[in-house]
Amino acid sequence: MAGQEPKAKSQQLRAVRGTRDILPPESALWNFVEAAARDVFRAYNFHEIRTPILEDLGLFQRAVGEETDVVGKEMFAWEDRARAESEKGQMLALRPENTAGVVRAYIEHKLWERPGLTKVFYIGPQFRRERPQKGRYRQFFQIGAEVIGPPANGSESAAVDAELLELLATFLDRLGISGWTLELNSIGCASDRARFNDALKQALSGVVEKMCVDCKRRAVTNPLRVFDCKVPADQPIIETLPKIADYLDEPCRAHFAAVRELLDAMSVAYTLNPRLVRGLDYYTRTAFEFIPRSGTLGAQNAILGGGRYDGLSESLGGPHAPGIGFAIGEDRLVMSLTESADAVAVKPDAYIAPLGSGMNKEAAKLARELRHHDAVIEMGDEGFKLKKSIETAVKLGARYVIIVGENEVKAGAFAVKRLDSGEQQNVPRAELAGFLTRPTR
Ligand code: AMP
């Protein structure tokens, strides 16, 4: 209402803590990343999947594990309104990651009945109630991919792991993110992990008293998670613990060797990180993270992570369907780009300046013609002075201003002003679209 005092700051409506608006021109960087991702996925024959943001809480409890921070501490979950008074409402959750939803969909729609392997990608928001800071949000975006299928279709093959890792390397290179490191490990299969867990428990029993409260709890509930610990004082102790690599059985050892051999053959560089265990319970064998070199991300330096999850489908009631996937943190990826938003933002090819009354109609007709030829057009208004139109066009980064006045319409040719040089020429209507979309020298 006119004259009303602006609301006190505390009353202003704001984006919820840990969520944010992605505004132009920054959104151009997001478009740039997503377009590159779609191009790369197409070349590797991945197809898009869109699963719901809302899932049954039980899906994440089973797929990700209640002991993980993601499910145990960071979920946005609630009881939905019951359909009848006698019933309990369904427990719902905002997805904290997308692999669980993809595997649920794989089972629900029997995707194994389709030919070959299921190779899907997704781009979308995920939700975790983490303490927000630079690069860490409560709503963040992931670009991810999954390959799942029956073993008879090759889903267990090391070639699948290598293809996915090489795809990632190609994608990061395409975005101009140089100097990344691929950190690689194998965490073996369930039986390796059982033996490793025993050894770990034993090793921890002597040292856990000196560790943080989380590690004390993990030592009892899920010792492997001790490797997720970020507490500096615990790190020297963690260094002394056994390594999973020493507990792999022969098939897992051979699988890991084959992955490495394929990466070597394709000249995809990696470093082995025996402490890399990943935060989620369903991983088996190959586990990986890509770490960017540049310091743009501060403490939140992992751009992406992923790994194999050969037992996940069965643990959700599906068939034996080994799989592997990754999730890239899109927010962090965008932060680590060297490209500027301005360089990738779409700018108008031309700004149409209608001059004089009745010219908005002519401008609209011309804009329609030119846009049909893929020119990017912004328009002024017949009420604007030419000076104002030109100033606005310059601010918007347009390449040309097209003057639409009564004389031009009658003559069937328009005065076109090139904004960087100030050069002006008359261009016949029929040639205008071609003229505008030609690159300027
Ligand atoms: P994860 O599903 O935990 O393996 O995460 C995969 C990637 O998602 C990480 O490497 C991060 O880049 C990104 N990520 C995870 N949590 C967040 C968050 N709270 N805010 C922004 N990015 C995140």
CSV table of C-alpha atoms and ligand atoms in Angstrom, one decimal:
chain,number,residue,atom,x,y,z
A,1,MET,CA,0.0,0.0,0.0
A,2,ALA,CA,1.3,3.5,-0.8
A,3,GLY,CA,2.8,5.3,2.1
A,4,GLN,CA,3.1,2.1,4.1
A,5,GLU,CA,6.3,1.8,6.1
A,6,PRO,CA,8.6,-1.1,4.9
A,7,LYS,CA,8.3,-4.0,7.3
A,8,ALA,CA,10.9,-4.5,10.0
A,9,LYS,CA,13.7,-6.7,8.8
A,10,SER,CA,12.6,-9.6,11.0
A,11,GLN,CA,9.2,-9.6,9.4
A,12,GLN,CA,10.4,-9.6,5.8
A,13,LEU,CA,9.8,-12.8,3.9
A,14,ARG,CA,13.1,-14.5,3.0
A,15,ALA,CA,14.3,-17.7,1.5
A,16,VAL,CA,14.4,-20.4,4.1
A,17,ARG,CA,17.7,-20.9,5.9
A,18,GLY,CA,20.1,-22.9,3.8
A,19,THR,CA,18.1,-22.4,0.6
A,20,ARG,CA,18.7,-19.7,-2.0
A,21,ASP,CA,17.6,-18.1,-5.2
A,22,ILE,CA,19.6,-18.7,-8.2
A,23,LEU,CA,19.2,-15.5,-10.2
A,24,PRO,CA,20.3,-14.3,-13.6
A,25,PRO,CA,23.0,-13.8,-14.7
A,26,GLU,CA,24.4,-16.6,-12.4
A,27,SER,CA,21.7,-18.9,-13.6
A,28,ALA,CA,23.4,-18.8,-17.0
A,29,LEU,CA,26.3,-20.7,-15.5
A,30,TRP,CA,23.9,-23.4,-14.3
A,31,ASN,CA,22.4,-23.6,-17.8
A,32,PHE,CA,25.9,-23.9,-19.2
A,33,VAL,CA,26.8,-26.8,-16.8
A,34,GLU,CA,23.5,-28.6,-17.4
A,35,ALA,CA,23.8,-28.2,-21.2
A,36,ALA,CA,27.3,-29.7,-21.1
A,37,ALA,CA,26.1,-32.5,-18.9
A,38,ARG,CA,23.3,-33.4,-21.2
A,39,ASP,CA,25.7,-33.4,-24.2
A,40,VAL,CA,28.1,-35.7,-22.4
A,41,PHE,CA,25.4,-38.0,-21.2
A,42,ARG,CA,24.0,-38.3,-24.7
A,43,ALA,CA,27.4,-39.4,-26.1
A,44,TYR,CA,27.5,-42.2,-23.5
A,45,ASN,CA,23.9,-43.2,-24.2
A,46,PHE,CA,22.5,-42.2,-20.8
A,47,HIS,CA,18.9,-41.2,-20.6
A,48,GLU,CA,17.2,-38.8,-18.2
A,49,ILE,CA,15.2,-40.1,-15.2
A,50,ARG,CA,13.0,-37.8,-13.0
A,51,THR,CA,12.0,-39.3,-9.7
A,52,PRO,CA,9.9,-37.5,-7.1
A,53,ILE,CA,11.4,-35.2,-4.6
A,54,LEU,CA,9.1,-36.7,-2.0
A,55,GLU,CA,9.6,-40.3,-1.1
A,56,ASP,CA,8.7,-42.7,1.7
A,57,LEU,CA,11.1,-42.2,4.6
A,58,GLY,CA,11.6,-45.9,4.8
A,59,LEU,CA,13.3,-45.9,1.3
A,60,PHE,CA,16.2,-43.8,2.6
A,61,GLN,CA,16.4,-45.6,5.9
A,62,ARG,CA,16.8,-48.9,4.0
A,63,ALA,CA,18.9,-47.7,1.1
A,64,VAL,CA,21.2,-45.2,2.8
A,65,GLY,CA,21.1,-46.5,6.4
A,66,GLU,CA,19.9,-45.0,9.6
A,67,GLU,CA,23.4,-44.8,11.0
A,68,THR,CA,24.6,-42.4,8.3
A,69,ASP,CA,24.5,-38.7,9.1
A,70,VAL,CA,22.5,-38.1,6.0
A,71,VAL,CA,19.6,-40.1,7.3
A,72,GLY,CA,20.2,-40.2,11.0
A,73,LYS,CA,20.7,-36.4,11.5
A,74,GLU,CA,20.0,-34.4,8.3
A,75,MET,CA,16.6,-35.6,6.9
A,76,PHE,CA,13.7,-33.4,6.3
A,77,ALA,CA,11.0,-35.9,7.3
A,78,TRP,CA,7.5,-35.8,8.8
A,79,GLU,CA,4.4,-37.8,9.2
A,80,ASP,CA,1.9,-37.0,6.5
A,81,ARG,CA,-1.8,-36.4,7.4
A,82,ALA,CA,-3.5,-39.8,7.9
A,83,ARG,CA,-6.3,-40.7,5.4
A,84,ALA,CA,-8.6,-41.9,8.2
A,85,GLU,CA,-8.5,-41.1,12.0
A,86,SER,CA,-7.8,-44.7,12.8
A,87,GLU,CA,-4.7,-44.8,10.5
A,88,LYS,CA,-1.2,-43.5,11.0
A,89,GLY,CA,0.1,-41.0,8.4
A,90,GLN,CA,2.8,-42.2,6.1
A,91,MET,CA,6.3,-41.0,7.0
A,92,LEU,CA,7.5,-38.9,4.1
A,93,ALA,CA,10.9,-37.4,3.4
A,94,LEU,CA,12.5,-34.9,1.0
A,95,ARG,CA,15.1,-36.8,-0.8
A,96,PRO,CA,18.6,-36.3,0.5
A,97,GLU,CA,20.1,-38.0,-2.5
A,98,ASN,CA,18.8,-39.6,-5.7
A,99,THR,CA,20.3,-43.1,-6.0
A,100,ALA,CA,17.7,-44.6,-3.6
A,101,GLY,CA,14.9,-43.1,-5.7
A,102,VAL,CA,16.4,-44.3,-9.0
A,103,VAL,CA,16.8,-47.9,-7.7
A,104,ARG,CA,13.2,-47.8,-6.3
A,105,ALA,CA,12.0,-46.8,-9.8
A,106,TYR,CA,14.2,-49.5,-11.3
A,107,ILE,CA,12.4,-52.1,-9.2
A,108,GLU,CA,8.9,-50.6,-9.4
A,109,HIS,CA,9.0,-50.4,-13.2
A,110,LYS,CA,11.0,-53.6,-13.7
A,111,LEU,CA,13.5,-51.8,-15.8
A,112,TRP,CA,15.6,-54.9,-16.1
A,113,GLU,CA,13.1,-56.1,-18.7
A,114,ARG,CA,14.4,-53.5,-21.1
A,115,PRO,CA,17.4,-54.3,-23.3
A,116,GLY,CA,20.9,-53.8,-22.1
A,117,LEU,CA,21.8,-51.9,-18.9
A,118,THR,CA,19.7,-49.2,-17.4
A,119,LYS,CA,21.9,-46.0,-17.9
A,120,VAL,CA,20.1,-43.0,-16.5
A,121,PHE,CA,21.0,-39.5,-15.4
A,122,TYR,CA,19.2,-36.9,-13.2
A,123,ILE,CA,19.6,-33.2,-12.5
A,124,GLY,CA,17.6,-31.9,-9.5
A,125,PRO,CA,17.4,-30.6,-5.9
A,126,GLN,CA,18.3,-32.7,-2.9
A,127,PHE,CA,17.7,-31.7,0.8
A,128,ARG,CA,19.8,-32.1,3.9
A,129,ARG,CA,19.5,-30.3,7.2
A,130,GLU,CA,23.1,-29.4,7.5
A,131,ARG,CA,24.7,-26.4,9.0
A,132,PRO,CA,24.7,-23.9,6.1
A,133,GLN,CA,28.0,-22.4,5.0
A,134,LYS,CA,29.7,-21.5,1.8
A,135,GLY,CA,29.2,-24.5,-0.6
A,136,ARG,CA,26.9,-26.2,1.9
A,137,TYR,CA,23.2,-25.7,1.6
A,138,ARG,CA,20.0,-27.4,2.8
A,139,GLN,CA,18.6,-27.4,-0.7
A,140,PHE,CA,21.4,-28.1,-3.1
A,141,PHE,CA,21.5,-29.6,-6.6
A,142,GLN,CA,23.0,-32.8,-7.9
A,143,ILE,CA,23.8,-34.0,-11.4
A,144,GLY,CA,24.1,-37.7,-11.2
A,145,ALA,CA,24.1,-40.9,-13.2
A,146,GLU,CA,23.5,-44.6,-12.4
A,147,VAL,CA,24.1,-47.8,-14.4
A,148,ILE,CA,22.2,-50.8,-13.1
A,149,GLY,CA,21.2,-54.1,-14.5
A,150,PRO,CA,21.3,-57.9,-14.4
A,151,PRO,CA,24.8,-59.3,-14.2
A,152,ALA,CA,24.1,-61.2,-17.4
A,153,ASN,CA,24.0,-57.8,-19.1
A,154,GLY,CA,27.4,-56.9,-17.9
A,155,SER,CA,26.5,-54.7,-14.9
A,156,GLU,CA,29.3,-56.1,-12.7
A,157,SER,CA,32.0,-55.5,-15.3
A,158,ALA,CA,34.9,-53.3,-14.5
A,159,ALA,CA,34.4,-51.7,-17.9
A,160,VAL,CA,31.2,-50.1,-16.5
A,161,ASP,CA,33.1,-48.5,-13.7
A,162,ALA,CA,35.8,-47.3,-16.1
A,163,GLU,CA,33.3,-45.9,-18.5
A,164,LEU,CA,31.6,-43.9,-15.8
A,165,LEU,CA,34.8,-42.5,-14.5
A,166,GLU,CA,36.0,-41.6,-17.9
A,167,LEU,CA,32.7,-39.9,-18.6
A,168,LEU,CA,33.2,-37.8,-15.5
A,169,ALA,CA,36.8,-36.8,-16.5
A,170,THR,CA,35.4,-35.8,-19.9
A,171,PHE,CA,32.7,-33.7,-18.4
A,172,LEU,CA,35.0,-31.8,-16.0
A,173,ASP,CA,37.5,-31.3,-18.9
A,174,ARG,CA,34.6,-30.0,-21.0
A,175,LEU,CA,33.7,-27.4,-18.3
A,176,GLY,CA,37.4,-26.3,-18.2
A,177,ILE,CA,37.8,-27.5,-14.6
A,178,SER,CA,41.5,-28.3,-14.7
A,179,GLY,CA,43.7,-30.0,-12.1
A,180,TRP,CA,41.1,-32.2,-10.6
A,181,THR,CA,42.2,-35.4,-8.8
A,182,LEU,CA,40.2,-38.6,-9.0
A,183,GLU,CA,40.6,-40.4,-5.7
A,184,LEU,CA,39.9,-44.1,-6.0
A,185,ASN,CA,39.5,-47.0,-3.6
A,186,SER,CA,37.8,-50.4,-3.5
A,187,ILE,CA,35.8,-51.1,-0.4
A,188,GLY,CA,35.2,-54.8,-1.4
A,189,CYS,CA,32.1,-56.8,-1.0
A,190,ALA,CA,30.0,-57.6,2.1
A,191,SER,CA,32.2,-60.5,3.2
A,192,ASP,CA,35.4,-58.5,2.9
A,193,ARG,CA,33.7,-55.8,4.9
A,194,ALA,CA,32.7,-58.2,7.6
A,195,ARG,CA,36.3,-59.4,8.0
A,196,PHE,CA,37.5,-55.8,7.8
A,197,ASN,CA,34.9,-54.7,10.4
A,198,ASP,CA,36.2,-57.3,12.8
A,199,ALA,CA,39.7,-56.2,12.4
A,200,LEU,CA,38.7,-52.6,12.7
A,201,LYS,CA,36.7,-53.2,15.9
A,202,GLN,CA,39.6,-54.9,17.4
A,203,ALA,CA,42.0,-52.1,16.4
A,204,LEU,CA,39.5,-49.5,17.6
A,205,SER,CA,39.0,-51.1,21.0
A,206,GLY,CA,42.5,-50.0,22.0
A,207,VAL,CA,42.2,-46.4,20.8
A,208,VAL,CA,38.5,-45.4,20.7
A,209,GLU,CA,38.6,-43.9,24.2
A,210,LYS,CA,40.8,-41.1,22.9
A,211,MET,CA,38.4,-40.4,19.9
A,212,CYS,CA,35.4,-38.1,19.5
A,213,VAL,CA,31.9,-39.0,20.7
A,214,ASP,CA,30.7,-39.8,17.2
A,215,CYS,CA,33.6,-42.2,16.7
A,216,LYS,CA,32.9,-43.8,20.0
A,217,ARG,CA,29.3,-44.5,18.8
A,218,ARG,CA,30.5,-45.5,15.3
A,219,ALA,CA,33.0,-48.0,16.8
A,220,VAL,CA,30.0,-49.9,18.2
A,221,THR,CA,27.3,-49.4,15.5
A,222,ASN,CA,29.3,-49.2,12.3
A,223,PRO,CA,33.1,-49.0,12.6
A,224,LEU,CA,33.6,-48.3,8.9
A,225,ARG,CA,32.0,-44.9,9.4
A,226,VAL,CA,35.0,-43.9,11.6
A,227,PHE,CA,36.7,-43.0,8.3
A,228,ASP,CA,34.1,-40.2,7.8
A,229,CYS,CA,35.4,-38.5,10.9
A,230,LYS,CA,36.6,-34.9,10.2
A,231,VAL,CA,37.8,-34.1,13.8
A,232,PRO,CA,41.5,-33.1,13.4
A,233,ALA,CA,42.6,-34.7,16.7
A,234,ASP,CA,41.3,-38.1,15.5
A,235,GLN,CA,43.2,-38.2,12.3
A,236,PRO,CA,46.5,-39.5,13.6
A,237,ILE,CA,44.6,-42.3,15.3
A,238,ILE,CA,42.7,-43.1,12.1
A,239,GLU,CA,46.0,-43.3,10.2
A,240,THR,CA,47.0,-46.3,12.3
A,241,LEU,CA,43.8,-48.3,11.6
A,242,PRO,CA,43.8,-51.3,9.2
A,243,LYS,CA,43.3,-50.6,5.4
A,244,ILE,CA,40.4,-52.2,3.5
A,245,ALA,CA,42.7,-53.0,0.6
A,246,ASP,CA,44.4,-55.6,2.7
A,247,TYR,CA,41.0,-57.4,3.2
A,248,LEU,CA,39.7,-57.7,-0.3
A,249,ASP,CA,39.0,-61.2,-1.6
A,250,GLU,CA,40.4,-62.4,-4.9
A,251,PRO,CA,37.4,-61.4,-7.1
A,252,CYS,CA,37.2,-57.9,-5.6
A,253,ARG,CA,41.0,-57.5,-5.9
A,254,ALA,CA,40.8,-58.5,-9.6
A,255,HIS,CA,37.8,-56.2,-10.3
A,256,PHE,CA,39.7,-53.3,-8.8
A,257,ALA,CA,42.8,-54.1,-10.8
A,258,ALA,CA,40.7,-54.3,-14.0
A,259,VAL,CA,39.2,-50.9,-13.3
A,260,ARG,CA,42.6,-49.4,-12.9
A,261,GLU,CA,43.9,-51.0,-16.0
A,262,LEU,CA,41.1,-49.6,-18.1
A,263,LEU,CA,41.6,-46.1,-16.7
A,264,ASP,CA,45.4,-46.4,-17.5
A,265,ALA,CA,44.5,-47.5,-21.0
A,266,MET,CA,42.3,-44.4,-21.5
A,267,SER,CA,44.9,-42.1,-19.7
A,268,VAL,CA,42.5,-41.1,-17.0
A,269,ALA,CA,44.7,-40.1,-14.1
A,270,TYR,CA,43.8,-41.2,-10.5
A,271,THR,CA,45.3,-41.5,-7.1
A,272,LEU,CA,44.6,-44.4,-4.7
A,273,ASN,CA,43.1,-43.3,-1.4
A,274,PRO,CA,42.8,-46.3,1.0
A,275,ARG,CA,40.8,-44.2,3.5
A,276,LEU,CA,38.0,-43.4,1.1
A,277,VAL,CA,34.9,-45.2,2.3
A,278,ARG,CA,32.1,-42.9,1.2
A,279,GLY,CA,29.3,-41.8,3.6
A,280,LEU,CA,26.6,-44.2,2.5
A,281,ASP,CA,26.1,-47.8,3.5
A,282,TYR,CA,25.2,-49.4,0.2
A,283,TYR,CA,28.5,-49.0,-1.5
A,284,THR,CA,30.6,-52.0,-2.6
A,285,ARG,CA,33.9,-52.3,-4.5
A,286,THR,CA,34.8,-49.2,-6.4
A,287,ALA,CA,34.5,-45.9,-4.5
A,288,PHE,CA,35.6,-42.5,-5.8
A,289,GLU,CA,35.7,-38.8,-5.3
A,290,PHE,CA,36.9,-36.0,-7.5
A,291,ILE,CA,38.7,-33.2,-5.7
A,292,PRO,CA,39.2,-29.9,-7.6
A,293,ARG,CA,42.7,-28.4,-7.2
A,294,SER,CA,41.7,-24.8,-6.9
A,295,GLY,CA,41.0,-23.4,-3.4
A,296,THR,CA,37.6,-21.8,-4.4
A,297,LEU,CA,35.6,-24.2,-2.3
A,298,GLY,CA,37.2,-23.9,1.1
A,299,ALA,CA,36.3,-26.8,3.4
A,300,GLN,CA,33.6,-28.1,1.2
A,301,ASN,CA,36.0,-29.3,-1.5
A,302,ALA,CA,34.4,-32.5,-2.7
A,303,ILE,CA,32.7,-31.8,-5.9
A,304,LEU,CA,31.4,-35.3,-6.5
A,305,GLY,CA,31.4,-38.8,-5.2
A,306,GLY,CA,30.2,-42.2,-6.2
A,307,GLY,CA,30.7,-45.8,-6.3
A,308,ARG,CA,29.3,-49.3,-6.8
A,309,TYR,CA,26.3,-50.6,-4.9
A,310,ASP,CA,26.0,-54.2,-6.0
A,311,GLY,CA,23.6,-55.1,-3.1
A,312,LEU,CA,21.3,-52.1,-3.1
A,313,SER,CA,18.5,-53.4,-5.3
A,314,GLU,CA,18.2,-56.6,-3.3
A,315,SER,CA,18.2,-54.7,0.0
A,316,LEU,CA,15.1,-52.8,-1.4
A,317,GLY,CA,13.3,-56.0,-2.3
A,318,GLY,CA,14.4,-56.1,-6.0
A,319,PRO,CA,16.4,-58.6,-8.0
A,320,HIS,CA,20.1,-58.9,-7.8
A,321,ALA,CA,21.1,-55.9,-9.9
A,322,PRO,CA,24.6,-54.6,-9.4
A,323,GLY,CA,25.1,-50.9,-10.2
A,324,ILE,CA,27.4,-48.0,-10.0
A,325,GLY,CA,26.7,-44.2,-9.9
A,326,PHE,CA,27.9,-40.8,-9.0
A,327,ALA,CA,26.5,-37.5,-7.8
A,328,ILE,CA,28.0,-34.2,-8.6
A,329,GLY,CA,27.3,-31.2,-6.3
A,330,GLU,CA,26.1,-28.7,-8.9
A,331,ASP,CA,26.3,-25.8,-6.5
A,332,ARG,CA,30.0,-26.5,-5.9
A,333,LEU,CA,30.7,-27.3,-9.5
A,334,VAL,CA,29.3,-23.9,-10.5
A,335,MET,CA,31.5,-22.2,-7.8
A,336,SER,CA,34.6,-23.9,-9.2
A,337,LEU,CA,34.1,-22.7,-12.8
A,338,THR,CA,36.5,-20.2,-14.2
A,339,GLU,CA,34.0,-19.0,-16.7
A,340,SER,CA,32.1,-15.9,-15.8
A,341,ALA,CA,28.3,-15.8,-15.8
A,342,ASP,CA,28.5,-12.8,-18.1
A,343,ALA,CA,30.5,-14.7,-20.7
A,344,VAL,CA,28.0,-17.5,-21.0
A,345,ALA,CA,24.8,-15.5,-20.5
A,346,VAL,CA,22.5,-15.1,-23.5
A,347,LYS,CA,22.5,-11.4,-24.7
A,348,PRO,CA,20.0,-9.9,-27.1
A,349,ASP,CA,21.1,-9.9,-30.7
A,350,ALA,CA,19.0,-6.7,-31.1
A,351,TYR,CA,17.0,-4.3,-29.1
A,352,ILE,CA,14.0,-2.9,-31.1
A,353,ALA,CA,13.3,0.8,-30.5
A,354,PRO,CA,9.8,1.7,-31.6
A,355,LEU,CA,9.7,5.5,-32.3
A,356,GLY,CA,6.4,7.3,-32.2
A,357,SER,CA,2.8,6.4,-31.5
A,358,GLY,CA,1.4,3.2,-33.1
A,359,MET,CA,4.9,1.8,-33.4
A,360,ASN,CA,4.7,-0.8,-30.6
A,361,LYS,CA,2.5,-2.8,-33.0
A,362,GLU,CA,5.0,-2.6,-35.8
A,363,ALA,CA,7.8,-3.5,-33.3
A,364,ALA,CA,5.9,-6.5,-32.1
A,365,LYS,CA,5.4,-7.8,-35.7
A,366,LEU,CA,9.0,-7.4,-36.5
A,367,ALA,CA,10.1,-9.0,-33.2
A,368,ARG,CA,7.9,-12.0,-34.0
A,369,GLU,CA,9.5,-12.4,-37.5
A,370,LEU,CA,13.0,-12.2,-36.2
A,371,ARG,CA,12.4,-14.5,-33.2
A,372,HIS,CA,11.1,-17.1,-35.6
A,373,HIS,CA,14.5,-17.0,-37.1
A,374,ASP,CA,16.1,-17.6,-33.7
A,375,ALA,CA,17.3,-14.1,-33.2
A,376,VAL,CA,17.2,-13.0,-29.5
A,377,ILE,CA,15.2,-9.8,-29.4
A,378,GLU,CA,14.4,-7.3,-26.6
A,379,MET,CA,12.0,-4.4,-27.1
A,380,GLY,CA,11.7,-0.9,-26.0
A,381,ASP,CA,8.4,1.0,-25.9
A,382,GLU,CA,7.0,3.7,-28.3
A,383,GLY,CA,6.9,6.0,-25.2
A,384,PHE,CA,10.7,5.9,-24.8
A,385,LYS,CA,13.0,8.5,-26.3
A,386,LEU,CA,15.6,7.0,-28.7
A,387,LYS,CA,18.4,7.9,-26.2
A,388,LYS,CA,16.8,5.9,-23.5
A,389,SER,CA,16.3,2.9,-25.8
A,390,ILE,CA,20.0,3.0,-26.8
A,391,GLU,CA,21.2,3.3,-23.2
A,392,THR,CA,19.0,0.4,-22.1
A,393,ALA,CA,20.2,-1.7,-25.1
A,394,VAL,CA,23.9,-1.0,-24.1
A,395,LYS,CA,23.2,-2.0,-20.5
A,396,LEU,CA,21.6,-5.3,-21.6
A,397,GLY,CA,24.5,-6.1,-23.8
A,398,ALA,CA,22.6,-6.1,-27.1
A,399,ARG,CA,24.7,-6.0,-30.2
A,400,TYR,CA,22.3,-3.9,-32.3
A,401,VAL,CA,19.5,-1.4,-32.0
A,402,ILE,CA,16.8,-1.5,-34.7
A,403,ILE,CA,14.9,1.7,-35.1
A,404,VAL,CA,11.2,1.1,-36.0
A,405,GLY,CA,9.5,4.4,-37.1
A,406,GLU,CA,6.8,5.1,-39.6
A,407,ASN,CA,9.3,5.9,-42.4
A,408,GLU,CA,11.2,2.6,-41.9
A,409,VAL,CA,8.0,0.6,-41.9
A,410,LYS,CA,6.9,2.2,-45.1
A,411,ALA,CA,10.3,1.8,-46.8
A,412,GLY,CA,10.5,-1.8,-45.7
A,413,ALA,CA,14.1,-1.3,-44.4
A,414,PHE,CA,15.2,-0.4,-40.9
A,415,ALA,CA,18.0,1.6,-39.5
A,416,VAL,CA,20.3,-0.8,-37.6
A,417,LYS,CA,22.9,0.6,-35.2
A,418,ARG,CA,25.8,-1.5,-34.2
A,419,LEU,CA,26.4,-0.7,-30.5
A,420,ASP,CA,30.1,-1.4,-30.2
A,421,SER,CA,31.2,0.7,-33.1
A,422,GLY,CA,28.2,3.1,-33.4
A,423,GLU,CA,28.1,2.2,-37.2
A,424,GLN,CA,24.6,2.5,-38.6
A,425,GLN,CA,23.1,1.1,-41.9
A,426,ASN,CA,19.8,0.4,-43.5
A,427,VAL,CA,18.9,-3.2,-43.7
A,428,PRO,CA,15.9,-4.5,-45.8
A,429,ARG,CA,13.3,-6.3,-43.7
A,430,ALA,CA,13.9,-9.6,-45.5
A,431,GLU,CA,17.6,-9.6,-44.8
A,432,LEU,CA,17.4,-8.5,-41.2
A,433,ALA,CA,17.3,-11.9,-39.5
A,434,GLY,CA,20.4,-13.1,-41.4
A,435,PHE,CA,22.1,-9.8,-40.7
A,436,LEU,CA,21.5,-10.0,-36.9
A,437,THR,CA,22.5,-13.6,-36.4
A,438,ARG,CA,25.8,-13.3,-38.4
A,439,PRO,CA,28.7,-13.2,-36.0
A,440,THR,CA,30.2,-9.6,-35.7
A,441,ARG,CA,33.8,-9.3,-36.7
B,1,AMP,P1,27.0,-37.4,-1.5
B,1,AMP,O1,25.6,-37.7,-2.0
B,1,AMP,O2,27.1,-37.1,0.0
B,1,AMP,O3,28.1,-38.3,-2.0
B,1,AMP,O4,27.3,-36.0,-2.2
B,1,AMP,C1,27.7,-35.8,-3.5
B,1,AMP,C2,28.0,-34.4,-3.8
B,1,AMP,O5,26.9,-33.6,-3.5
B,1,AMP,C3,29.2,-33.9,-2.9
B,1,AMP,O6,30.4,-34.1,-3.4
B,1,AMP,C4,28.9,-32.4,-2.9
B,1,AMP,O7,29.5,-31.8,-4.0
B,1,AMP,C5,27.4,-32.3,-3.0
B,1,AMP,N1,26.7,-32.0,-1.7
B,1,AMP,C6,26.4,-32.9,-0.7
B,1,AMP,N2,25.8,-32.2,0.3
B,1,AMP,C7,25.8,-30.9,-0.1
B,1,AMP,C8,25.3,-29.7,0.6
B,1,AMP,N3,24.7,-29.8,1.8
B,1,AMP,N4,25.4,-28.6,-0.1
B,1,AMP,C9,25.9,-28.5,-1.3
B,1,AMP,N5,26.4,-29.6,-2.0
B,1,AMP,C10,26.3,-30.8,-1.3
